[in-house]
Coordinates of C-alpha atoms in Angstrom, one line a residue:
X1 CA -208.5 -185.7 52.8
X2 CA -211.8 -184.2 51.8
X3 CA -210.3 -180.7 51.8
X4 CA -207.4 -181.9 49.6
X5 CA -209.9 -183.3 47.2
X6 CA -211.8 -180.0 47.0
X7 CA -208.5 -178.2 46.2
X8 CA -207.6 -180.7 43.6
X9 CA -211.0 -180.3 41.8
X10 CA -210.7 -176.5 41.9
X11 CA -207.2 -176.7 40.5
X12 CA -208.3 -179.1 37.7
X13 CA -211.2 -176.7 36.9
X14 CA -208.9 -173.8 36.3
X15 CA -206.3 -175.9 34.6
X16 CA -208.9 -176.9 32.0
X17 CA -209.6 -173.2 31.4
X18 CA -206.0 -172.0 31.1
X19 CA -204.2 -175.0 29.7
X20 CA -205.6 -176.2 26.4
X21 CA -203.9 -179.4 25.3
X22 CA -204.8 -178.6 21.7
X23 CA -202.7 -175.4 21.7
X24 CA -199.0 -175.0 21.7
X25 CA -197.3 -172.6 24.1
X26 CA -195.4 -169.6 22.8
X27 CA -191.9 -170.7 21.8
X28 CA -188.9 -169.3 23.5
X29 CA -187.0 -166.5 21.7
X30 CA -184.2 -168.4 20.0
X31 CA -182.8 -165.2 18.4
X32 CA -180.0 -164.6 20.8
X33 CA -179.4 -161.0 19.7
X34 CA -179.8 -157.6 21.3
X35 CA -182.9 -155.5 20.7
X36 CA -182.6 -152.9 18.0
X37 CA -184.0 -150.4 20.5
X38 CA -182.8 -151.7 24.0
X39 CA -184.8 -151.1 27.1
X40 CA -183.5 -148.0 28.9
X41 CA -183.4 -147.1 32.6
X42 CA -185.8 -144.2 31.9
X43 CA -188.4 -146.6 30.6
X44 CA -188.0 -148.8 33.7
X45 CA -188.2 -145.8 36.0
X46 CA -191.3 -144.5 34.3
X47 CA -193.0 -147.9 34.5
X48 CA -192.2 -148.3 38.2
X49 CA -193.6 -144.8 38.9
X50 CA -197.0 -146.0 37.4
X51 CA -197.2 -149.0 39.7
X52 CA -199.8 -148.7 42.5
X53 CA -198.7 -148.0 46.0
X54 CA -198.5 -151.1 48.2
X55 CA -196.2 -153.4 50.1
X56 CA -195.2 -155.4 46.9
X57 CA -194.1 -152.4 44.8
X58 CA -192.7 -150.0 47.4
X59 CA -189.1 -151.1 46.9
X60 CA -189.3 -150.9 43.1
X61 CA -191.3 -147.6 43.0
X62 CA -189.4 -145.6 45.5
X63 CA -186.0 -147.2 44.7
X64 CA -186.4 -146.8 41.0
X65 CA -183.5 -144.4 40.6
X66 CA -181.1 -147.1 42.0
X67 CA -182.8 -150.2 40.6
X68 CA -183.8 -149.0 37.1
X69 CA -180.4 -149.4 35.4
X70 CA -179.6 -152.9 36.8
X71 CA -183.0 -154.2 35.8
X72 CA -182.7 -152.7 32.3
X73 CA -179.3 -154.4 31.9
X74 CA -180.8 -157.7 33.0
X75 CA -183.6 -157.4 30.5
X76 CA -181.3 -156.5 27.6
X77 CA -178.9 -159.3 28.6
X78 CA -181.7 -161.8 28.5
X79 CA -182.5 -160.9 24.9
X80 CA -178.8 -161.1 24.0
X81 CA -178.2 -164.5 25.6
X82 CA -181.7 -166.1 25.8
X83 CA -181.4 -166.3 29.6
X84 CA -184.3 -164.1 30.5
X85 CA -185.0 -162.6 34.0
X86 CA -187.4 -164.7 36.1
X87 CA -190.8 -163.1 35.9
X88 CA -192.4 -165.1 38.6
X89 CA -195.6 -167.2 38.5
X90 CA -199.1 -165.8 38.7
X91 CA -201.1 -166.5 41.8
X92 CA -204.6 -167.6 40.8
X93 CA -207.5 -166.7 43.1
X94 CA -211.0 -168.0 42.7
X95 CA -213.4 -165.4 43.9
X96 CA -217.2 -166.2 44.0
X97 CA -219.2 -164.4 41.4
X98 CA -222.2 -162.3 42.6
X99 CA -225.6 -163.7 42.3
X100 CA -224.2 -167.2 41.4
X101 CA -224.9 -170.5 43.3
X102 CA -222.3 -171.3 45.9
X103 CA -220.4 -174.5 45.9
X104 CA -219.8 -174.7 42.2
X105 CA -216.5 -174.2 40.4
X106 CA -218.3 -172.4 37.6
X107 CA -219.3 -169.7 40.1
X108 CA -215.7 -168.8 40.7
X109 CA -214.1 -165.8 38.9
X110 CA -210.4 -166.3 38.3
X111 CA -208.2 -163.4 39.4
X112 CA -204.5 -163.5 38.6
X113 CA -201.9 -161.7 40.8
X114 CA -198.7 -161.0 38.8
X115 CA -195.2 -160.1 39.7
X116 CA -194.3 -156.4 39.8
X117 CA -191.4 -156.9 37.4
X118 CA -193.8 -158.4 34.9
X119 CA -196.2 -155.5 35.3
X120 CA -193.3 -153.1 34.6
X121 CA -192.3 -154.9 31.5
X122 CA -196.0 -154.8 30.4
X123 CA -196.1 -151.1 30.8
X124 CA -192.9 -150.7 28.7
X125 CA -194.4 -152.8 25.9
X126 CA -197.7 -151.0 26.2
X127 CA -196.1 -147.6 25.8
X128 CA -194.2 -148.7 22.8
X129 CA -197.1 -150.3 20.9
X130 CA -199.9 -147.8 21.9
X131 CA -199.6 -145.4 18.9
X132 CA -199.6 -148.3 16.4
X133 CA -202.5 -150.0 18.2
X134 CA -204.5 -146.7 18.0
X135 CA -204.0 -146.6 14.3
X136 CA -204.9 -150.3 13.9
X137 CA -208.2 -150.2 15.8
X138 CA -211.4 -148.9 14.2
X139 CA -213.2 -145.8 15.5
X140 CA -216.1 -147.8 17.0
X141 CA -213.9 -149.3 19.8
X142 CA -214.2 -147.3 23.0
X143 CA -212.8 -149.6 25.6
X144 CA -209.2 -149.6 26.8
X145 CA -208.2 -146.6 24.6
X146 CA -206.8 -143.2 25.6
X147 CA -209.5 -140.5 25.9
X148 CA -212.2 -143.0 25.4
X149 CA -214.4 -144.8 27.9
X150 CA -217.7 -146.6 28.3
X151 CA -219.4 -143.2 28.7
X152 CA -219.0 -142.9 24.9
X153 CA -221.4 -145.9 24.4
X154 CA -223.9 -144.6 27.0
X155 CA -223.8 -141.1 25.3
X156 CA -224.6 -142.9 22.0
X157 CA -227.5 -144.8 23.5
X158 CA -229.0 -141.5 24.8
X159 CA -228.9 -139.9 21.3
X160 CA -230.4 -143.0 19.7
X161 CA -233.2 -142.9 22.3
X162 CA -233.7 -139.2 21.6
X163 CA -234.1 -139.8 17.9
X164 CA -236.7 -142.6 18.6
X165 CA -238.7 -140.1 20.8
X166 CA -238.6 -137.4 18.1
X167 CA -239.6 -139.4 15.0
X168 CA -241.8 -142.5 14.7
X169 CA -238.7 -144.6 13.8
X170 CA -237.6 -148.0 15.0
X171 CA -234.0 -148.8 16.2
X172 CA -233.0 -152.3 17.0
X173 CA -230.1 -152.6 19.5
X174 CA -228.9 -156.2 19.9
X175 CA -225.9 -156.9 22.2
X176 CA -223.6 -159.8 22.7
X177 CA -221.8 -160.3 26.0
X178 CA -218.5 -162.1 25.8
X179 CA -217.7 -164.5 28.6
X180 CA -214.1 -165.6 29.4
X181 CA -212.9 -163.5 26.5
X182 CA -209.5 -162.8 28.0
X183 CA -209.0 -166.5 28.9
X184 CA -209.7 -168.0 25.4
X185 CA -207.2 -166.0 23.2
X186 CA -205.1 -168.1 20.9
X187 CA -201.5 -167.0 21.2
X188 CA -200.5 -168.0 17.7
X189 CA -203.3 -166.1 16.1
X190 CA -202.8 -163.1 18.3
X191 CA -199.1 -162.9 17.4
X192 CA -199.9 -163.4 13.7
X193 CA -202.2 -160.3 13.9
X194 CA -199.6 -158.3 15.9
X195 CA -196.8 -159.0 13.4
X196 CA -198.8 -157.2 10.7
X197 CA -198.2 -153.8 12.3
X198 CA -195.6 -154.1 15.1
X199 CA -191.8 -154.1 14.9
X200 CA -189.6 -157.1 15.8
X201 CA -188.6 -155.6 19.1
X202 CA -192.2 -155.1 20.2
X203 CA -193.1 -158.7 19.2
X204 CA -190.2 -160.0 21.2
X205 CA -191.3 -158.1 24.3
X206 CA -194.8 -159.4 24.0
X207 CA -193.5 -163.0 23.5
X208 CA -191.4 -162.6 26.6
X209 CA -194.6 -161.9 28.6
X210 CA -196.6 -164.8 27.0
X211 CA -194.0 -167.5 27.1
X212 CA -193.3 -169.8 30.2
X213 CA -196.4 -168.5 32.0
X214 CA -197.4 -170.5 35.0
X215 CA -200.3 -170.2 37.4
X216 CA -200.4 -171.4 41.0
X217 CA -203.8 -171.6 42.7
X218 CA -204.1 -170.1 46.2
X219 CA -206.7 -171.7 48.4
X220 CA -207.1 -171.0 52.1
X221 CA -203.4 -170.1 52.8
X222 CA -202.2 -173.0 50.6
X223 CA -200.4 -172.4 47.3
X224 CA -201.0 -175.5 45.1
X225 CA -198.5 -176.8 42.5
X226 CA -198.3 -174.5 39.5
X227 CA -199.4 -175.5 36.0
X228 CA -198.5 -174.1 32.5
X229 CA -200.7 -171.6 30.8
X230 CA -200.9 -171.6 27.0
X231 CA -204.1 -169.7 26.3
X232 CA -205.5 -166.3 27.0
X233 CA -203.7 -163.3 28.4
X234 CA -203.2 -162.9 32.2
X235 CA -205.6 -160.5 33.7
X236 CA -203.5 -158.4 36.0
X237 CA -201.4 -156.1 33.9
X238 CA -202.1 -153.2 31.7
X239 CA -201.2 -154.9 28.4
X240 CA -203.7 -157.7 28.5
X241 CA -206.8 -155.6 27.8
X242 CA -205.1 -153.9 24.8
X243 CA -204.1 -157.3 23.4
X244 CA -207.7 -158.5 23.6
X245 CA -209.0 -155.4 21.9
X246 CA -206.6 -156.0 19.0
X247 CA -207.7 -159.6 18.9
X248 CA -211.4 -158.6 18.9
X249 CA -210.8 -156.1 16.1
X250 CA -209.3 -159.0 14.0
X251 CA -212.3 -161.2 14.8
X252 CA -214.8 -158.5 13.7
X253 CA -212.9 -158.0 10.4
X254 CA -213.1 -161.7 9.8
X255 CA -216.8 -161.5 10.5
X256 CA -217.2 -158.9 7.7
X257 CA -215.2 -161.1 5.3
X258 CA -217.2 -164.2 6.3
X259 CA -220.5 -162.5 5.6
X260 CA -219.2 -160.9 2.4
X261 CA -220.2 -157.5 3.8
X262 CA -218.4 -154.1 3.4
X263 CA -216.2 -153.0 6.3
X264 CA -218.6 -150.1 6.8
X265 CA -221.2 -152.4 8.4
X266 CA -219.0 -152.6 11.4
X267 CA -219.4 -148.8 11.9
X268 CA -222.9 -149.6 13.4
X269 CA -221.3 -151.4 16.3
X270 CA -220.5 -149.9 19.7
X271 CA -217.7 -151.9 21.1
X272 CA -217.0 -151.3 24.8
X273 CA -214.9 -153.8 26.7
X274 CA -216.5 -157.2 26.3
X275 CA -220.0 -156.0 25.0
X276 CA -220.8 -155.6 21.4
X277 CA -224.2 -153.8 20.8
X278 CA -225.2 -153.3 17.2
X279 CA -227.6 -150.6 16.2
X280 CA -229.7 -150.9 13.0
X281 CA -232.9 -149.6 11.6
X282 CA -233.7 -153.0 10.3
X283 CA -234.4 -156.0 12.5
X284 CA -232.9 -158.5 10.0
X285 CA -229.6 -156.7 10.0
X286 CA -229.4 -156.4 13.7
X287 CA -230.1 -160.2 14.1
X288 CA -228.0 -161.4 11.2
X289 CA -224.7 -159.7 12.4
X290 CA -224.6 -161.0 16.0
X291 CA -225.9 -164.5 15.1
X292 CA -223.1 -164.9 12.6
X293 CA -220.6 -163.3 15.0
X294 CA -220.9 -166.2 17.4
X295 CA -220.5 -168.7 14.5
X296 CA -217.5 -167.0 13.0
X297 CA -215.8 -166.2 16.3
X298 CA -216.3 -169.7 17.6
X299 CA -215.1 -171.2 14.3
X300 CA -211.9 -169.1 14.5
X301 CA -211.6 -169.7 18.3
X302 CA -211.2 -166.0 18.7
X303 CA -213.5 -165.7 21.7
X304 CA -216.1 -167.8 23.3
X305 CA -219.5 -166.2 23.4
X306 CA -221.9 -166.6 26.2
X307 CA -225.4 -167.7 25.3
X308 CA -226.7 -164.3 26.3
X309 CA -228.1 -161.9 23.8
X310 CA -230.3 -158.9 24.8
X311 CA -232.4 -157.0 22.3
X312 CA -233.9 -153.6 22.8
X313 CA -236.4 -152.2 20.4
X314 CA -236.9 -148.4 20.9
X315 CA -240.2 -148.2 19.0
X316 CA -242.5 -145.3 19.5
X317 CA -246.3 -145.4 18.9
X318 CA -247.7 -142.2 17.4
X319 CA -250.3 -141.7 20.1
X320 CA -248.7 -139.8 23.0
X321 CA -250.6 -141.6 25.8
X322 CA -249.9 -145.0 24.3
X323 CA -246.2 -144.2 23.9
X324 CA -245.6 -144.1 27.6
X325 CA -247.4 -147.5 28.0
X326 CA -245.8 -149.3 25.1
X327 CA -242.2 -148.0 25.4
X328 CA -240.9 -151.2 27.0
X329 CA -237.4 -150.3 25.8
X330 CA -237.2 -147.7 28.6
X331 CA -236.6 -150.5 31.2
X332 CA -233.9 -152.2 29.1
X333 CA -230.5 -152.1 30.9
X334 CA -227.4 -151.1 28.9
X335 CA -224.1 -150.7 30.7
X336 CA -225.7 -150.8 34.1
X337 CA -228.2 -148.1 33.3
X338 CA -231.8 -148.2 32.0
X339 CA -232.4 -146.5 28.7
X340 CA -235.3 -144.5 30.2
X341 CA -234.1 -141.5 32.2
X342 CA -237.0 -141.5 34.6
X343 CA -236.9 -145.2 35.1
X344 CA -233.1 -145.2 35.7
X345 CA -233.4 -142.3 38.1
X346 CA -236.0 -144.0 40.2
X347 CA -233.9 -147.2 40.3
X348 CA -230.8 -145.3 41.4
X349 CA -232.7 -143.6 44.2
X350 CA -233.7 -147.0 45.6
X351 CA -230.1 -148.2 45.3
X352 CA -228.8 -145.1 47.1
X353 CA -231.3 -145.5 49.9
X354 CA -230.3 -149.1 50.3
X355 CA -226.6 -148.3 50.3
X356 CA -227.1 -145.6 53.0
X357 CA -228.9 -148.1 55.1
X358 CA -226.2 -150.7 54.7
X359 CA -223.2 -148.4 55.3
X360 CA -224.0 -145.0 56.8
X361 CA -220.4 -144.3 57.9
X362 CA -219.1 -143.8 54.3
X363 CA -222.3 -142.3 52.9
X364 CA -221.2 -138.7 53.2
X365 CA -218.3 -139.2 50.9
X366 CA -220.6 -140.9 48.4
X367 CA -223.2 -138.1 48.6
X368 CA -220.5 -135.5 48.0
X369 CA -219.6 -137.3 44.7
X370 CA -222.8 -138.2 42.9
X371 CA -222.8 -141.1 40.4
X372 CA -221.2 -140.2 37.0
X373 CA -224.3 -141.6 35.2
X374 CA -226.2 -138.6 36.4
X375 CA -224.5 -136.4 33.9
X376 CA -226.2 -138.3 31.0
X377 CA -229.8 -138.0 32.4
X378 CA -232.3 -135.6 30.7
X379 CA -234.4 -134.6 33.7
X380 CA -237.4 -132.4 33.7
X381 CA -237.6 -129.5 36.2
X382 CA -240.0 -131.5 38.4
X383 CA -237.6 -134.5 38.4
X384 CA -234.6 -132.3 39.2
X385 CA -236.4 -130.7 42.1
X386 CA -237.4 -134.1 43.4
X387 CA -233.9 -135.4 43.1
X388 CA -232.5 -132.5 45.0
X389 CA -235.1 -133.0 47.7
X390 CA -234.0 -136.7 47.9
X391 CA -230.4 -135.7 48.1
X392 CA -231.0 -133.3 51.0
X393 CA -233.0 -136.0 52.8
X394 CA -230.0 -138.3 52.5
X395 CA -227.7 -135.6 53.8
X396 CA -229.9 -135.0 56.8
X397 CA -229.9 -138.6 57.7
X398 CA -226.1 -138.8 57.5
X399 CA -225.6 -135.8 59.9
X400 CA -228.4 -136.9 62.2
X401 CA -230.9 -134.0 61.6
X402 CA -234.4 -135.4 62.4
X403 CA -237.6 -133.7 63.4
X404 CA -238.1 -131.5 65.5
X405 CA -234.6 -130.4 64.6
X406 CA -234.5 -128.4 61.4
X407 CA -231.9 -126.9 59.2
X408 CA -232.1 -124.6 56.2
X409 CA -230.9 -125.9 52.8
X410 CA -228.1 -123.4 52.7
X411 CA -226.8 -124.4 56.1
X412 CA -227.1 -128.0 55.2
X413 CA -224.9 -127.6 52.1
X414 CA -222.4 -125.6 54.1
X415 CA -222.2 -128.1 56.9
X416 CA -221.8 -131.1 54.6
X417 CA -219.5 -129.2 52.1
X418 CA -221.8 -130.0 49.2
X419 CA -223.8 -128.1 46.7
X420 CA -227.2 -128.3 45.1
X421 CA -227.3 -131.4 42.9
X422 CA -228.4 -129.5 39.8
X423 CA -224.8 -128.1 39.4
X424 CA -223.1 -131.5 39.1
X425 CA -224.9 -133.0 36.1
X426 CA -224.8 -129.6 34.3
X427 CA -221.0 -129.2 34.8
X428 CA -220.2 -132.8 34.0
X429 CA -222.6 -133.0 31.0
X430 CA -220.9 -130.0 29.3
X431 CA -217.4 -131.2 30.1
X432 CA -218.3 -134.6 28.5
X433 CA -220.0 -132.9 25.6
X434 CA -216.9 -130.8 24.9
X435 CA -214.6 -133.8 25.3
X436 CA -216.6 -135.8 22.7
X437 CA -216.8 -132.9 20.3
X438 CA -213.0 -132.7 20.4
X439 CA -212.7 -136.4 19.5
X440 CA -212.5 -137.4 15.8
X441 CA -215.8 -137.2 13.9
X442 CA -215.6 -140.8 13.0
X443 CA -216.2 -142.2 16.5
X444 CA -219.6 -143.6 17.3
X445 CA -220.7 -140.9 19.6
X446 CA -220.1 -138.1 17.1
X447 CA -221.6 -140.1 14.2
X448 CA -224.9 -140.6 16.1
X449 CA -225.1 -137.0 17.1
X450 CA -224.9 -136.0 13.5
X451 CA -227.5 -138.7 12.5
X452 CA -229.8 -137.2 15.1
X453 CA -230.1 -134.0 13.1
X454 CA -230.5 -135.6 9.7
X455 CA -234.0 -135.2 8.1
X456 CA -236.4 -138.1 8.4
X457 CA -239.0 -139.4 6.0
X458 CA -241.4 -139.5 9.0
X459 CA -243.0 -136.5 10.6
X460 CA -242.1 -135.5 14.1
X461 CA -244.4 -136.4 16.9
X462 CA -247.0 -133.7 17.6
X463 CA -247.0 -131.8 20.9
X464 CA -244.3 -130.7 23.2
X465 CA -240.9 -132.3 22.6
X466 CA -239.8 -135.0 25.0
X467 CA -237.1 -134.1 27.5
X468 CA -234.2 -135.9 26.0
X469 CA -230.4 -135.2 26.1
X470 CA -230.3 -133.0 23.0
X471 CA -233.3 -131.0 24.3
X472 CA -231.6 -130.6 27.6
X473 CA -228.4 -129.3 26.0
X474 CA -230.4 -126.9 24.0
X475 CA -232.3 -125.7 27.1
X476 CA -229.0 -125.1 28.8
X477 CA -227.8 -122.9 25.9
X478 CA -231.1 -120.9 25.9
X479 CA -230.2 -119.7 29.4
X480 CA -227.3 -117.7 28.0
X481 CA -227.7 -114.3 26.3
X482 CA -225.4 -115.3 23.4
X483 CA -228.1 -116.8 21.3
X484 CA -226.4 -120.3 20.9
X485 CA -228.8 -123.1 20.2
X486 CA -228.6 -126.9 19.4
X487 CA -231.5 -127.6 17.1
X488 CA -229.8 -128.4 13.8
X489 CA -226.6 -129.8 12.3
X490 CA -225.1 -126.4 11.8
X491 CA -225.4 -125.7 15.5
X492 CA -223.5 -128.9 16.2
X493 CA -220.7 -127.9 13.8
X494 CA -220.5 -124.5 15.5
X495 CA -220.2 -126.0 19.0
X496 CA -217.6 -128.4 17.7
X497 CA -215.5 -125.4 16.6
X498 CA -216.0 -123.8 20.0
X499 CA -214.9 -127.0 21.8
X500 CA -211.5 -126.8 20.0
X501 CA -210.7 -124.0 22.4
X502 CA -210.5 -125.7 25.8
X503 CA -210.3 -122.4 27.8
X504 CA -213.3 -121.0 25.8
X505 CA -215.3 -124.1 26.5
X506 CA -214.5 -123.9 30.2
X507 CA -215.7 -120.3 30.3
X508 CA -218.9 -121.5 28.5
X509 CA -219.4 -124.1 31.2
X510 CA -218.8 -121.6 33.9
X511 CA -221.3 -119.2 32.3
X512 CA -224.0 -122.0 32.3
X513 CA -223.4 -122.6 36.0
X514 CA -223.5 -118.9 36.7
X515 CA -226.9 -118.5 35.0
X516 CA -228.3 -121.5 37.0
X517 CA -230.4 -120.5 40.0
X518 CA -228.7 -121.4 43.3
X519 CA -231.4 -121.1 45.9
X520 CA -233.9 -123.5 44.3
X521 CA -237.1 -121.6 44.9
X522 CA -240.0 -122.9 42.8
X523 CA -240.4 -119.7 40.9
X524 CA -236.6 -119.7 40.0
X525 CA -236.3 -123.3 39.1
X526 CA -238.0 -123.2 35.8
X527 CA -235.6 -123.4 32.8
X528 CA -238.2 -121.6 30.7
X529 CA -238.4 -118.7 33.1
X530 CA -234.6 -118.3 33.1
X531 CA -234.4 -118.5 29.3
X532 CA -237.2 -115.9 28.9
X533 CA -235.5 -113.6 31.4
X534 CA -232.2 -113.8 29.5
X535 CA -233.9 -113.2 26.1
X536 CA -235.6 -110.0 27.5
X537 CA -232.3 -108.8 28.9
X538 CA -230.6 -109.4 25.5
X539 CA -233.4 -107.5 23.7
X540 CA -233.1 -104.6 26.0
X541 CA -229.3 -104.4 25.5
X542 CA -229.7 -104.6 21.7
X543 CA -232.4 -101.9 21.7
X544 CA -231.1 -98.5 20.4
X545 CA -231.1 -95.6 22.8

């Protein structure tokens, strides 16, 4: 009896989240007429091919050639008669959230398992609406978009930090983290936004996925009675994130109208998934926008914001010694990484050592593929040598090489099928740099790269420049005898033109790797020594005989 009571309370908790009595469910499609552009067997077959391998999808994925046409006929018949194919009910799982107190319903994260037919229909709708959604969204959105990712936002943060370490300027970055964003979407308002730029067929496909949605809670091998869902988008298919991004775009536009501000104010935002950091040079602007965002968004019931706002102030004192002590922004976490490169590197070393201690069996695969965040780090030569030493130490632990047994670095890399760690960040950094340069100049990452080279009213800090991401990119180029640099806006424009040629950019990346020393001796590790050597060779080649 006690266990049944626990299940009932958990079911009621999730029912209150997904079934809002104040909202009406999506009405059934009463237009019993065929689609203007019917669903084809090729669309069904392409959608089945994108499903992940597994026991639930094997029949559909590998029998698509036989099943695609009958399923397409059933979908089209449903639109003609109103008798739609059964799309199944979502199985709701309550998984415990990390670092949350156990025994509370609020500590459970809802995960929805959807029917494979429903996922295929979602893929068809997504393919049809993707070009129009891409036009509707503003450039500052980087989540759930093709050729865009969270790395765009991290890259932007690195260039903001580089500007703050070059000039005595202040940048205020205030972020808002949305909680239960997918689960609080109003279907009526979502459809009203979609009708402004989608066709009637696309709206009918989306309504088919939103109407008559039921969730059944699975708890300890028991599936409880299902309940109707009339709010949010089910998290389990590829269409739900795109619908949320459209919904969020409409909320941000309402924010600009509510504050009576120009639409350009939104260009200072870096929207990635459910986080909305806003960058500004003025503290009042950075606080005013997000504080009004929670008011406008809650008033329109667009999303519910969590009472969590984090603010980072990259401010740089003029005295060099005081800068290191007073730069508290370096320990501010954004997207799982600290803004300070050295601080984040030290933190990730500790995490890597702890992960190796917990699970040494799979550690070699992890060490062969370093963390992607390493490509965004601006490391000094000392930090790079120390990082490679730490990497080799971890490799020796994995293969069981302990004193008095010894192994050379070259033999260690050959035995573990790895390479010195300096090549990975160099290769990935320039691949990402070229990818961003090929994107439109209106995206946030390109805008802040251009802003970095804009003149400032303040004078630069005296002394040697800090090792930042732009400085590291320029140091990479100085290793080449071609004379390319990255010190002004004209250099950025020239590199953008070079990036348009994918093969040429690939050859540039290979040249950078070729000019990087492999052995890692201390006298060959210095970037300055390599650059000086290349400059001497270039002068000798240009000298007349």
